[in-house]
Structures are given as C-alpha cells and as structure tokens.
Amino acid sequence: MNDLAYPVAATDYPLLNIFWTMLWFFLWVVFLMLIFRIFADVFRDDRLSGWGKAGWTIFVIVLPFLGAFVYLIARGKHMGERDMRAMEKRDEQFRAYVREAAETPERTSAEELTKLAELKNHGDISDAEYERAKTKILA
C-alpha cells in the first residue's frame, strides 16, 4: 500500500513532536530577532568605521551563528550602552517637543486689555467685572 494515498491523522504526529516543532520555531524567531538587532547596532554605532560595519555585516551574513555569537562576545556590553543613549536622546527630544507644544504664548497687557474691552462692548461682562479684571491686569 502507498502511504501517500492515506491522509495524515492528528494521531500520527505525537504531542512531543508538536512541542519540539514549536520550540525550534520559536528559537528560530529569537535568532532572527537577534540578527536584526545586531544589524541595527552595527549601523547605529558612530565609532565603527565603514570597513568595520561592512566586515561585521559580511561575517554575520556568511556565518550567521558564529558571527552573532562573536559579535555578542566582542561588542555585547556596548550594545546596551548605545541603546540607553539612543533611548535617552529620544526621550529628551520628546520632552522638548512636549514642552514646546504646551507653552502658551505670553500676552501683553495691551492685548489683555483689548480682549477685556471687547468682552465689555459685547455685553459678556459687566462694568464692575471689567474694572476688577482691568485692575488685576494692570497690577
């Protein structure tokens, strides 16, 4: 009998094989994430020359497992430091943007008095309210 003629049932693939398949799949995903992280670190490093970047890139592409492990041993400590500096720089840029966006432009006393006079002329505030606000602005 030809084994290809019969469909494969779920019972033909034991639970332990499913576990090992998932384990290898997730290890492969973790390895790919590590490779992309190494490439990002290589091209982010300003102290590394162009030849150094090319050398590490070729090494990691040609011998991925060995290249990744050698890179982590040789430059792993500084990867975290570069990430921290980049994160601090992004955080400071974000805080500066928020400070800039949250600033309210300073109005001069003349602008405030003009606005107050318009409110009084439109009848939005009474004469007493106008005088109190005017005294507060001029003080």
Short mmCIF file of C-alpha atoms in Angstrom, two decimals:
data_model
loop_
_atom_site.label_atom_id
_atom_site.label_comp_id
_atom_site.label_asym_id
_atom_site.label_seq_id
_atom_site.Cartn_x
_atom_site.Cartn_y
_atom_site.Cartn_z
CA MET A 1 0.00 0.00 0.00
CA ASN A 2 1.06 3.50 -0.76
CA ASP A 3 1.38 5.70 2.37
CA LEU A 4 0.73 8.84 0.34
CA ALA A 5 -2.77 7.70 -0.52
CA TYR A 6 -3.97 8.00 3.06
CA PRO A 7 -4.33 11.39 4.78
CA VAL A 8 -2.22 12.03 7.86
CA ALA A 9 -4.30 11.97 11.01
CA ALA A 10 -3.64 14.12 14.05
CA THR A 11 -2.71 10.97 15.96
CA ASP A 12 0.23 10.38 13.62
CA TYR A 13 2.01 13.46 15.00
CA PRO A 14 2.51 12.95 18.75
CA LEU A 15 2.34 15.74 21.29
CA LEU A 16 6.08 15.62 21.98
CA ASN A 17 6.79 16.23 18.28
CA ILE A 18 4.47 19.26 18.36
CA PHE A 19 6.38 20.56 21.38
CA TRP A 20 9.77 20.13 19.66
CA THR A 21 8.50 21.74 16.47
CA MET A 22 7.21 24.77 18.38
CA LEU A 23 10.43 25.00 20.38
CA TRP A 24 12.59 25.02 17.24
CA PHE A 25 10.25 27.52 15.57
CA PHE A 26 10.45 29.97 18.47
CA LEU A 27 14.22 29.55 18.76
CA TRP A 28 14.46 30.39 15.05
CA VAL A 29 12.33 33.52 15.58
CA VAL A 30 14.51 34.57 18.54
CA PHE A 31 17.64 34.05 16.44
CA LEU A 32 16.22 36.19 13.62
CA MET A 33 15.36 38.93 16.11
CA LEU A 34 18.94 38.75 17.42
CA ILE A 35 20.37 39.05 13.90
CA PHE A 36 18.23 42.13 13.15
CA ARG A 37 19.23 43.64 16.49
CA ILE A 38 22.91 43.09 15.63
CA PHE A 39 22.48 44.76 12.24
CA ALA A 40 20.72 47.72 13.87
CA ASP A 41 23.54 48.04 16.39
CA VAL A 42 26.25 47.81 13.73
CA PHE A 43 24.75 50.61 11.67
CA ARG A 44 23.86 52.75 14.70
CA ASP A 45 27.40 52.80 16.10
CA ASP A 46 29.15 56.03 15.12
CA ARG A 47 32.56 54.89 16.36
CA LEU A 48 32.66 51.93 13.96
CA SER A 49 34.21 52.72 10.58
CA GLY A 50 32.60 51.86 7.26
CA TRP A 51 35.00 48.95 6.80
CA GLY A 52 34.16 47.69 10.27
CA LYS A 53 30.45 47.85 9.52
CA ALA A 54 30.97 46.03 6.23
CA GLY A 55 33.14 43.40 7.91
CA TRP A 56 30.63 42.66 10.68
CA THR A 57 27.77 42.58 8.18
CA ILE A 58 29.55 40.11 5.89
CA PHE A 59 30.64 37.98 8.87
CA VAL A 60 27.08 37.77 10.25
CA ILE A 61 25.60 37.02 6.81
CA VAL A 62 28.16 34.38 5.78
CA LEU A 63 28.40 32.63 9.15
CA PRO A 64 25.22 33.67 11.00
CA PHE A 65 25.55 31.59 14.18
CA LEU A 66 29.26 32.13 14.66
CA GLY A 67 29.01 35.78 13.59
CA ALA A 68 26.19 36.51 16.03
CA PHE A 69 27.96 34.84 18.95
CA VAL A 70 31.30 36.52 18.22
CA TYR A 71 29.57 39.91 17.89
CA LEU A 72 27.79 39.43 21.22
CA ILE A 73 31.04 38.43 22.92
CA ALA A 74 33.11 41.23 21.38
CA ARG A 75 30.61 44.11 21.43
CA GLY A 76 27.66 42.93 23.53
CA LYS A 77 28.33 45.14 26.55
CA HIS A 78 28.39 48.29 24.47
CA MET A 79 25.14 47.32 22.67
CA GLY A 80 23.20 48.08 25.84
CA GLU A 81 25.04 51.34 26.40
CA ARG A 82 24.28 52.50 22.85
CA ASP A 83 20.63 51.53 23.29
CA MET A 84 20.44 53.51 26.54
CA ARG A 85 21.99 56.60 24.92
CA ALA A 86 19.61 56.37 21.96
CA MET A 87 16.64 55.92 24.28
CA GLU A 88 17.69 58.90 26.44
CA LYS A 89 18.14 61.04 23.32
CA ARG A 90 14.66 60.10 22.03
CA ASP A 91 13.18 60.77 25.48
CA GLU A 92 14.81 64.20 25.68
CA GLN A 93 13.60 65.09 22.17
CA PHE A 94 10.08 64.01 23.11
CA ARG A 95 10.15 66.04 26.34
CA ALA A 96 11.43 69.11 24.45
CA TYR A 97 8.65 68.71 21.90
CA VAL A 98 6.01 68.42 24.64
CA ARG A 99 7.41 71.48 26.44
CA GLU A 100 7.37 73.45 23.19
CA ALA A 101 3.86 72.35 22.28
CA ALA A 102 2.49 73.02 25.78
CA GLU A 103 3.82 76.56 26.04
CA THR A 104 1.16 79.21 25.88
CA PRO A 105 2.28 82.39 24.22
CA GLU A 106 2.68 85.27 26.63
CA ARG A 107 0.17 88.01 26.08
CA THR A 108 0.99 91.59 26.76
CA SER A 109 -1.12 93.78 29.00
CA ALA A 110 -2.34 95.70 25.96
CA GLU A 111 -3.65 92.50 24.33
CA GLU A 112 -5.39 91.50 27.56
CA LEU A 113 -6.99 94.94 27.92
CA THR A 114 -8.14 94.86 24.29
CA LYS A 115 -9.77 91.48 24.80
CA LEU A 116 -11.39 92.69 28.02
CA ALA A 117 -12.77 95.78 26.26
CA GLU A 118 -14.27 93.59 23.53
CA LEU A 119 -15.96 91.41 26.14
CA LYS A 120 -17.40 94.52 27.82
CA ASN A 121 -18.58 96.01 24.49
CA HIS A 122 -20.33 92.77 23.58
CA GLY A 123 -22.05 92.70 26.94
CA ASP A 124 -20.38 89.48 28.06
CA ILE A 125 -19.12 91.07 31.28
CA SER A 126 -20.48 93.86 33.44
CA ASP A 127 -18.78 97.18 34.19
CA ALA A 128 -17.81 96.00 37.68
CA GLU A 129 -16.25 92.80 36.31
CA TYR A 130 -14.42 94.84 33.69
CA GLU A 131 -12.96 97.18 36.34
CA ARG A 132 -11.86 94.26 38.57
CA ALA A 133 -10.16 92.45 35.65
CA LYS A 134 -8.55 95.68 34.45
CA THR A 135 -7.13 96.36 37.92
CA LYS A 136 -5.81 92.79 38.08
CA ILE A 137 -4.08 93.11 34.70
CA LEU A 138 -2.52 96.46 35.45
CA ALA A 139 -1.29 95.35 38.91
#
